[in-house]
Coordinates of N, CA and C in Angstrom, one line a residue:
M259 N -80.9 102.7 -286.2 CA -81.0 101.5 -287.0 C -82.0 101.8 -288.2
P260 N -81.6 101.6 -289.4 CA -82.5 101.8 -290.5 C -83.7 100.9 -290.5
E261 N -84.8 101.3 -291.0 CA -86.0 100.5 -291.0 C -85.9 99.4 -292.1
G262 N -86.3 98.2 -291.8 CA -86.3 97.1 -292.7 C -87.4 97.3 -293.7
P263 N -87.4 96.5 -294.8 CA -88.5 96.6 -295.8 C -89.9 96.2 -295.3
D264 N -89.9 95.4 -294.2 CA -91.3 94.9 -293.7 C -91.7 95.7 -292.5
R265 N -90.9 96.7 -292.1 CA -91.3 97.5 -290.9 C -92.3 98.6 -291.3
K266 N -93.5 98.6 -290.6 CA -94.5 99.6 -290.9 C -94.3 100.8 -290.1
P267 N -94.6 102.0 -290.6 CA -94.5 103.2 -289.8 C -95.5 103.3 -288.7
A268 N -95.2 104.0 -287.7 CA -96.2 104.1 -286.6 C -97.4 104.8 -287.0
P269 N -98.6 104.3 -286.6 CA -99.9 105.0 -287.1 C -100.0 106.4 -286.5
T270 N -100.5 107.2 -287.4 CA -100.7 108.6 -287.0 C -102.0 108.7 -286.0
P271 N -101.8 109.3 -284.9 CA -103.0 109.4 -284.0 C -104.1 110.2 -284.6
G272 N -105.3 109.8 -284.5 CA -106.5 110.5 -285.1 C -107.0 111.5 -284.2
P273 N -108.0 112.2 -284.5 CA -108.6 113.2 -283.7 C -109.2 112.6 -282.4
P274 N -109.1 113.3 -281.3 CA -109.6 112.8 -280.0 C -111.1 112.5 -280.1
D275 N -111.5 111.4 -279.5 CA -113.0 111.1 -279.5 C -113.7 112.0 -278.5
R276 N -114.7 112.7 -279.0 CA -115.4 113.7 -278.2 C -116.6 113.0 -277.5
A277 N -117.0 111.8 -277.9 CA -118.1 111.2 -277.3 C -118.0 111.0 -275.8
P278 N -116.8 110.4 -275.3 CA -116.7 110.2 -273.9 C -116.7 111.5 -273.1
A279 N -116.1 112.6 -273.7 CA -116.1 113.8 -273.0 C -117.5 114.4 -272.8
A280 N -118.3 114.3 -273.9 CA -119.7 114.8 -273.9 C -120.5 114.0 -272.9
A281 N -120.3 112.6 -272.9 CA -121.0 111.8 -271.9 C -120.6 112.1 -270.5
S282 N -119.3 112.4 -270.3 CA -118.9 112.8 -268.9 C -119.5 114.1 -268.5
A283 N -119.6 115.1 -269.4 CA -120.1 116.4 -269.1 C -121.6 116.2 -268.7
L284 N -122.3 115.4 -269.4 CA -123.7 115.2 -269.2 C -124.0 114.6 -267.8
T285 N -123.1 113.7 -267.4 CA -123.3 113.0 -266.1 C -122.8 113.8 -264.9
T286 N -122.3 114.9 -265.1 CA -122.0 115.8 -263.9 C -123.4 116.1 -263.2
L287 N -123.4 116.3 -261.9 CA -124.6 116.5 -261.2 C -125.4 117.7 -261.6
P288 N -124.7 118.9 -261.8 CA -125.5 120.1 -262.3 C -126.1 119.9 -263.7
N289 N -125.4 119.3 -264.6 CA -125.9 119.0 -265.9 C -127.0 118.0 -265.9
A290 N -126.9 117.0 -265.1 CA -127.9 116.0 -264.9 C -129.2 116.6 -264.5
I291 N -129.1 117.5 -263.5 CA -130.3 118.2 -263.0 C -130.9 119.1 -264.1
T292 N -130.1 119.8 -264.9 CA -130.6 120.6 -266.0 C -131.3 119.7 -267.0
F293 N -130.7 118.6 -267.3 CA -131.3 117.7 -268.3 C -132.7 117.2 -267.8
V294 N -132.8 116.9 -266.5 CA -134.1 116.5 -265.9 C -135.1 117.7 -266.1
R295 N -134.7 118.9 -265.9 CA -135.5 120.1 -266.0 C -136.0 120.2 -267.5
L296 N -135.1 119.9 -268.4 CA -135.5 120.0 -269.8 C -136.6 118.9 -270.1
C297 N -136.4 117.7 -269.5 CA -137.4 116.7 -269.7 C -138.7 117.0 -269.1
A298 N -138.8 117.9 -268.1 CA -140.0 118.3 -267.4 C -140.9 119.2 -268.3
V299 N -140.3 119.7 -269.4 CA -141.1 120.6 -270.3 C -142.3 119.9 -270.9
P300 N -142.2 118.8 -271.5 CA -143.4 118.2 -272.1 C -144.4 117.8 -271.0
A301 N -143.9 117.4 -269.8 CA -144.8 117.0 -268.7 C -145.6 118.2 -268.3
T302 N -145.0 119.4 -268.2 CA -145.7 120.6 -267.8 C -146.7 121.0 -268.8
V303 N -146.4 120.9 -270.0 CA -147.3 121.3 -271.1 C -148.5 120.3 -271.1
W304 N -148.3 119.1 -270.9 CA -149.4 118.1 -270.8 C -150.3 118.3 -269.7
L305 N -149.7 118.6 -268.5 CA -150.5 118.9 -267.3 C -151.4 120.1 -267.5
I306 N -150.9 121.2 -268.1 CA -151.6 122.4 -268.4 C -152.8 122.1 -269.4
I307 N -152.5 121.4 -270.4 CA -153.5 121.0 -271.4 C -154.6 120.2 -270.8
Q308 N -154.2 119.3 -269.8 CA -155.2 118.4 -269.2 C -156.0 119.1 -268.0
G309 N -155.6 120.4 -267.8 CA -156.3 121.2 -266.8 C -155.8 120.9 -265.4
R310 N -154.7 120.2 -265.2 CA -154.1 119.9 -263.9 C -153.1 121.1 -263.5
F311 N -153.7 122.2 -263.3 CA -152.9 123.4 -263.1 C -152.1 123.3 -261.8
D312 N -152.7 122.6 -260.8 CA -152.1 122.5 -259.5 C -150.8 121.7 -259.6
L313 N -150.8 120.6 -260.4 CA -149.6 119.8 -260.6 C -148.6 120.5 -261.5
A314 N -149.1 121.2 -262.4 CA -148.3 122.0 -263.3 C -147.5 123.1 -262.5
F315 N -148.2 123.7 -261.6 CA -147.6 124.7 -260.7 C -146.5 124.1 -259.9
L316 N -146.7 123.0 -259.3 CA -145.7 122.3 -258.5 C -144.5 121.9 -259.3
L317 N -144.7 121.4 -260.6 CA -143.6 121.0 -261.4 C -142.9 122.3 -261.9
F318 N -143.6 123.4 -262.2 CA -142.9 124.6 -262.6 C -142.1 125.2 -261.5
L319 N -142.6 125.1 -260.2 CA -141.9 125.5 -259.1 C -140.6 124.7 -258.8
G320 N -140.8 123.4 -259.0 CA -139.6 122.5 -258.8 C -138.6 122.8 -259.9
A321 N -139.0 123.1 -261.1 CA -138.0 123.4 -262.2 C -137.3 124.7 -261.8
G322 N -138.0 125.7 -261.3 CA -137.3 126.9 -260.9 C -136.3 126.7 -259.8
L323 N -136.7 125.8 -258.8 CA -135.7 125.5 -257.7 C -134.5 124.7 -258.2
S324 N -134.8 123.9 -259.2 CA -133.7 123.1 -259.7 C -132.7 124.0 -260.5
D325 N -133.2 125.0 -261.1 CA -132.4 126.0 -261.8 C -131.4 126.7 -260.9
A326 N -131.9 127.1 -259.7 CA -131.0 127.7 -258.7 C -130.1 126.6 -258.2
L327 N -130.5 125.4 -258.0 CA -129.7 124.4 -257.4 C -128.5 124.0 -258.3
D328 N -128.8 123.8 -259.6 CA -127.7 123.3 -260.5 C -126.7 124.4 -260.7
G329 N -127.1 125.7 -260.7 CA -126.1 126.8 -260.7 C -125.3 126.8 -259.5
W330 N -125.9 126.6 -258.3 CA -125.1 126.6 -257.1 C -124.1 125.5 -257.0
L331 N -124.6 124.3 -257.5 CA -123.7 123.1 -257.5 C -122.6 123.3 -258.4
A332 N -122.8 123.9 -259.6 CA -121.8 124.1 -260.6 C -120.6 125.0 -260.0
R333 N -121.0 125.9 -259.2 CA -120.0 126.8 -258.6 C -119.3 126.1 -257.4
V334 N -120.1 125.4 -256.6 CA -119.5 124.8 -255.4 C -118.6 123.6 -255.8
L335 N -119.1 122.8 -256.7 CA -118.3 121.6 -257.1 C -117.3 121.9 -258.2
D336 N -117.3 123.2 -258.7 CA -116.4 123.6 -259.8 C -116.6 122.7 -261.0
A337 N -117.9 122.5 -261.3 CA -118.4 121.6 -262.4 C -118.9 122.4 -263.6
R338 N -118.5 123.6 -263.8 CA -118.9 124.3 -265.0 C -118.4 123.6 -266.2
S339 N -119.2 123.6 -267.3 CA -118.8 123.0 -268.5 C -119.5 123.8 -269.7
S340 N -118.9 123.6 -270.9 CA -119.5 124.3 -272.1 C -120.9 123.7 -272.4
L341 N -121.1 122.4 -272.1 CA -122.4 121.8 -272.3 C -123.4 122.4 -271.3
G342 N -123.1 122.6 -270.1 CA -124.0 123.2 -269.1 C -124.3 124.7 -269.5
A343 N -123.3 125.4 -270.0 CA -123.5 126.8 -270.4 C -124.6 126.9 -271.5
V344 N -124.7 125.8 -272.4 CA -125.7 125.8 -273.4 C -127.0 125.2 -273.0
L345 N -126.9 124.1 -272.2 CA -128.1 123.3 -271.8 C -129.0 124.1 -270.9
D346 N -128.4 124.9 -269.9 CA -129.1 125.6 -268.9 C -130.1 126.6 -269.5
P347 N -129.6 127.6 -270.3 CA -130.6 128.5 -270.9 C -131.6 127.9 -271.8
V348 N -131.2 126.8 -272.5 CA -132.1 126.1 -273.4 C -133.3 125.5 -272.6
A349 N -132.9 124.9 -271.5 CA -134.0 124.3 -270.6 C -134.9 125.4 -270.1
D350 N -134.3 126.5 -269.6 CA -135.1 127.6 -269.1 C -136.1 128.2 -270.1
K351 N -135.6 128.5 -271.3 CA -136.4 129.1 -272.3 C -137.4 128.1 -272.8
A352 N -137.1 126.8 -273.0 CA -138.0 125.8 -273.4 C -139.2 125.7 -272.5
L353 N -138.9 125.7 -271.2 CA -140.0 125.6 -270.2 C -140.9 126.9 -270.2
L354 N -140.2 128.0 -270.3 CA -141.0 129.3 -270.2 C -141.8 129.5 -271.4
V355 N -141.3 129.4 -272.6 CA -142.0 129.6 -273.8 C -143.1 128.5 -274.0
S356 N -142.8 127.3 -273.7 CA -143.8 126.2 -273.8 C -145.0 126.5 -272.8
S357 N -144.7 127.0 -271.6 CA -145.7 127.3 -270.7 C -146.7 128.4 -271.2
Y358 N -146.1 129.4 -271.8 CA -146.9 130.5 -272.3 C -147.8 130.0 -273.5
V359 N -147.3 129.2 -274.3 CA -148.1 128.7 -275.4 C -149.2 127.8 -274.9
A360 N -148.9 126.9 -273.9 CA -149.9 126.1 -273.3 C -151.0 126.9 -272.6
L361 N -150.6 127.9 -271.8 CA -151.5 128.7 -271.1 C -152.4 129.5 -272.0
A362 N -151.8 129.9 -273.1 CA -152.6 130.7 -274.1 C -153.6 129.7 -274.8
A363 N -153.2 128.5 -275.1 CA -154.0 127.5 -275.8 C -155.2 127.1 -274.9
T364 N -155.0 127.2 -273.6 CA -156.1 126.8 -272.7 C -156.9 128.0 -272.2
G365 N -156.6 129.2 -272.8 CA -157.4 130.4 -272.5 C -157.0 131.0 -271.1
V366 N -156.0 130.6 -270.5 CA -155.6 131.2 -269.2 C -154.9 132.6 -269.4
L367 N -154.1 132.6 -270.4 CA -153.4 133.9 -270.8 C -153.8 134.3 -272.2
P368 N -153.7 135.6 -272.5 CA -154.0 136.1 -273.8 C -153.1 135.5 -274.9
D369 N -153.7 135.1 -276.0 CA -152.9 134.5 -277.1 C -151.9 135.5 -277.6
W370 N -152.3 136.8 -277.7 CA -151.3 137.8 -278.2 C -150.1 137.9 -277.3
L371 N -150.2 137.7 -276.0 CA -149.1 137.7 -275.1 C -148.1 136.6 -275.4
A372 N -148.7 135.4 -275.6 CA -147.8 134.3 -275.9 C -147.1 134.5 -277.2
I373 N -147.8 135.0 -278.2 CA -147.1 135.3 -279.5 C -146.0 136.3 -279.3
L374 N -146.2 137.3 -278.5 CA -145.2 138.4 -278.3 C -144.0 137.8 -277.6
V375 N -144.2 136.9 -276.6 CA -143.1 136.3 -275.9 C -142.3 135.4 -276.8
V376 N -143.0 134.6 -277.6 CA -142.3 133.7 -278.6 C -141.5 134.5 -279.6
F377 N -142.2 135.5 -280.1 CA -141.6 136.3 -281.2 C -140.3 137.0 -280.7
R378 N -140.3 137.5 -279.5 CA -139.1 138.1 -278.9 C -137.9 137.1 -278.9
D379 N -138.2 135.9 -278.4 CA -137.1 134.9 -278.4 C -136.6 134.5 -279.8
V380 N -137.6 134.3 -280.7 CA -137.2 134.0 -282.1 C -136.4 135.1 -282.7
L381 N -136.8 136.3 -282.4 CA -136.0 137.5 -282.9 C -134.6 137.5 -282.4
I382 N -134.4 137.2 -281.1 CA -133.1 137.2 -280.6 C -132.2 136.0 -281.2
V383 N -132.8 134.8 -281.2 CA -132.1 133.6 -281.7 C -131.8 133.8 -283.2
G384 N -132.8 134.3 -283.9 CA -132.6 134.5 -285.4 C -131.5 135.6 -285.6
G385 N -131.5 136.6 -284.8 CA -130.5 137.7 -284.9 C -129.1 137.1 -284.7
V386 N -128.9 136.3 -283.6 CA -127.6 135.7 -283.3 C -127.1 134.8 -284.4
V387 N -128.0 134.0 -285.0 CA -127.7 133.1 -286.1 C -127.3 133.9 -287.3
M388 N -128.0 134.9 -287.6 CA -127.7 135.7 -288.8 C -126.4 136.4 -288.7
L389 N -126.1 137.0 -287.5 CA -124.8 137.7 -287.3 C -123.7 136.7 -287.4
R390 N -123.9 135.5 -286.9 CA -122.8 134.5 -287.0 C -122.5 134.1 -288.4
M391 N -123.6 134.0 -289.2 CA -123.4 133.6 -290.6 C -122.7 134.7 -291.3
M392 N -122.9 136.0 -290.9 CA -122.2 137.1 -291.5 C -120.8 137.3 -291.0
G393 N -120.4 136.4 -290.1 CA -119.0 136.5 -289.6 C -118.9 137.5 -288.5
M394 N -120.0 137.9 -287.8 CA -119.9 138.9 -286.8 C -120.6 138.3 -285.5
P395 N -120.1 137.2 -284.9 CA -120.8 136.6 -283.8 C -120.9 137.6 -282.6
P396 N -122.1 137.9 -282.1 CA -122.2 138.8 -281.0 C -121.9 138.2 -279.7
R397 N -121.4 139.0 -278.7 CA -121.2 138.5 -277.4 C -122.4 138.9 -276.6
I398 N -123.3 137.9 -276.3 CA -124.5 138.1 -275.7 C -124.3 138.2 -274.2
S399 N -124.8 139.2 -273.6 CA -124.8 139.4 -272.1 C -126.1 140.0 -271.7
P400 N -127.0 139.4 -270.9 CA -128.3 139.9 -270.6 C -128.2 141.3 -269.9
S401 N -129.0 142.2 -270.3 CA -129.1 143.5 -269.6 C -130.0 143.4 -268.4
R402 N -130.0 144.4 -267.6 CA -130.9 144.5 -266.5 C -132.4 144.4 -266.9
L403 N -132.7 145.1 -268.0 CA -134.0 145.0 -268.5 C -134.4 143.6 -269.0
S404 N -133.5 142.9 -269.6 CA -133.8 141.5 -270.0 C -134.0 140.6 -268.8
K405 N -133.2 140.8 -267.7 CA -133.4 140.0 -266.5 C -134.7 140.3 -265.9
A406 N -135.1 141.6 -265.8 CA -136.4 142.0 -265.2 C -137.5 141.4 -266.0
N407 N -137.4 141.4 -267.4 CA -138.4 140.8 -268.2 C -138.6 139.3 -267.9
T408 N -137.4 138.6 -267.8 CA -137.5 137.2 -267.5 C -138.1 136.9 -266.2
A409 N -137.8 137.7 -265.2 CA -138.4 137.5 -263.9 C -139.9 137.8 -263.9
L410 N -140.3 138.8 -264.6 CA -141.8 139.0 -264.7 C -142.5 137.9 -265.5
Q411 N -141.9 137.4 -266.5 CA -142.5 136.3 -267.3 C -142.6 135.1 -266.4
I412 N -141.6 134.7 -265.6 CA -141.7 133.6 -264.7 C -142.8 133.8 -263.7
L413 N -142.8 135.0 -263.1 CA -143.8 135.3 -262.1 C -145.2 135.2 -262.6
L414 N -145.5 135.7 -263.9 CA -146.8 135.6 -264.5 C -147.2 134.1 -264.6
V415 N -146.3 133.3 -265.1 CA -146.7 131.9 -265.3 C -147.0 131.2 -264.0
A416 N -146.2 131.5 -263.0 CA -146.4 130.9 -261.6 C -147.8 131.4 -261.0
V417 N -148.0 132.7 -261.2 CA -149.3 133.2 -260.6 C -150.5 132.7 -261.4
A418 N -150.4 132.6 -262.7 CA -151.5 132.1 -263.5 C -151.8 130.6 -263.1
L419 N -150.8 129.8 -262.9 CA -151.0 128.4 -262.6 C -151.5 128.3 -261.1
L420 N -151.0 129.2 -260.3 CA -151.5 129.2 -258.9 C -153.0 129.5 -258.8
L421 N -153.4 130.5 -259.6 CA -154.8 131.0 -259.5 C -155.7 129.9 -260.1
R422 N -155.3 129.2 -261.1 CA -156.1 128.1 -261.7 C -156.0 126.8 -260.8
G423 N -154.9 126.6 -260.3 CA -154.7 125.4 -259.5 C -155.4 125.4 -258.1
W424 N -155.4 126.6 -257.5 CA -156.1 126.8 -256.2 C -156.9 128.1 -256.3
P425 N -158.1 128.0 -256.9 CA -159.0 129.2 -257.0 C -159.3 129.7 -255.6
G426 N -159.3 131.0 -255.5 CA -159.6 131.7 -254.2 C -158.4 131.9 -253.3
L427 N -157.3 131.4 -253.7 CA -156.1 131.6 -252.9 C -155.6 133.0 -253.0
L428 N -155.7 133.6 -254.2 CA -155.3 135.0 -254.4 C -156.5 135.8 -254.8
P429 N -156.5 137.1 -254.6 CA -157.7 138.0 -254.8 C -158.1 138.1 -256.2
G430 N -158.9 137.2 -256.7 CA -159.5 137.3 -258.0 C -158.5 137.3 -259.1
A431 N -158.8 138.1 -260.2 CA -158.0 138.1 -261.4 C -157.1 139.4 -261.3
F432 N -157.1 140.1 -260.1 CA -156.3 141.3 -260.0 C -154.8 141.1 -260.3
P433 N -154.1 140.0 -259.8 CA -152.7 139.8 -260.1 C -152.4 139.7 -261.6
L434 N -153.3 139.0 -262.3 CA -153.1 138.8 -263.8 C -153.3 140.2 -264.5
A435 N -154.3 140.9 -264.0 CA -154.6 142.2 -264.7 C -153.4 143.2 -264.5
V436 N -152.6 143.0 -263.5 CA -151.4 143.8 -263.3 C -150.2 143.2 -264.1
L437 N -150.0 141.9 -264.0 CA -148.8 141.3 -264.5 C -148.8 141.2 -266.1
V438 N -150.0 141.0 -266.7 CA -150.0 140.9 -268.1 C -149.5 142.1 -268.8
P439 N -150.0 143.3 -268.5 CA -149.4 144.5 -269.2 C -147.9 144.7 -268.8
L440 N -147.5 144.4 -267.6 CA -146.1 144.5 -267.2 C -145.2 143.6 -268.1
V441 N -145.7 142.4 -268.3 CA -144.9 141.4 -269.1 C -144.9 141.9 -270.5
A442 N -146.0 142.3 -271.0 CA -146.1 142.8 -272.4 C -145.1 144.0 -272.6
A443 N -145.2 145.0 -271.7 CA -144.3 146.1 -271.9 C -142.8 145.8 -271.8
S444 N -142.5 145.0 -270.8 CA -141.0 144.6 -270.6 C -140.5 143.7 -271.8
T445 N -141.4 142.9 -272.3 CA -141.0 142.1 -273.5 C -140.8 143.0 -274.7
L446 N -141.6 143.9 -274.9 CA -141.4 144.9 -276.1 C -140.2 145.7 -275.9
L447 N -140.0 146.2 -274.7 CA -138.8 147.1 -274.4 C -137.5 146.3 -274.5
S448 N -137.5 145.1 -273.9 CA -136.2 144.3 -273.9 C -135.9 143.8 -275.4
G449 N -137.0 143.5 -276.1 CA -136.8 143.1 -277.5 C -136.3 144.2 -278.3
G450 N -136.8 145.4 -278.1 CA -136.4 146.6 -278.9 C -134.9 147.0 -278.5
A451 N -134.6 146.8 -277.2 CA -133.3 147.1 -276.7 C -132.3 146.2 -277.3
Y452 N -132.6 144.9 -277.5 CA -131.7 143.9 -278.2 C -131.5 144.3 -279.6
V453 N -132.5 144.7 -280.3 CA -132.3 145.1 -281.7 C -131.4 146.3 -281.8
L454 N -131.6 147.3 -281.0 CA -130.7 148.5 -281.0 C -129.3 148.1 -280.6
A455 N -129.1 147.3 -279.6 CA -127.8 146.8 -279.2 C -127.1 146.1 -280.3
A456 N -127.8 145.2 -280.9 CA -127.2 144.4 -282.0 C -126.8 145.3 -283.2
A457 N -127.6 146.3 -283.4 CA -127.3 147.3 -284.5 C -126.0 148.0 -284.2
R458 N -125.8 148.3 -282.9 CA -124.6 149.0 -282.5 C -123.4 148.1 -282.2
G459 N -123.7 146.8 -282.3 CA -122.6 145.8 -282.1 C -122.3 145.6 -280.7
E460 N -123.3 145.9 -279.7 CA -123.0 145.7 -278.3 C -123.3 144.3 -277.8
G461 N -124.3 143.7 -278.4 CA -124.6 142.3 -278.1 C -125.2 142.2 -276.7
R462 N -126.0 143.1 -276.2 CA -126.7 143.0 -275.0 C -128.2 142.8 -275.2
A463 N -128.8 141.8 -274.7 CA -130.2 141.4 -274.9 C -131.0 141.7 -273.7

């Protein structure tokens, strides 16, 4: 039947609303745990600045356990999402970098080490952004050296907080004397490895 003069055409469907999907992704249990870990960053920094290294250690430890928990839940519940893939490393890096800056500001760790740790991450993020702007988005996959560097960085923060929070629990400053040069060396090597990999187009950090 032909359309009459007063008959209006059917409205064209607009683009899908992404807000409900984003809200749904954030409310999944793994992503909710990751978001809580991200919110723990300012609390950890504040506790370190206030000299409550004992509470900062417990919060840092809880954040580490939550990192393992949300990854396990994402696999078991099949709740992986693109939001979680971005939010999880952001929360981890924010906590780690902020802890180094706060520990350096309070004189617990050398300031040059905090600068080195921050510069490595800025170099990687800046390199990724620059390559994307040039139309050559890298496929980032952490190398074994990068994973070892991250593990050493986490261990150093935990040991530094433990030593200050509970003096006498570990043998003097010996652990820090060992870990500080190890973290510095692994940070330099992994940062250099990223630059070389990016230059070759491999995208391994």
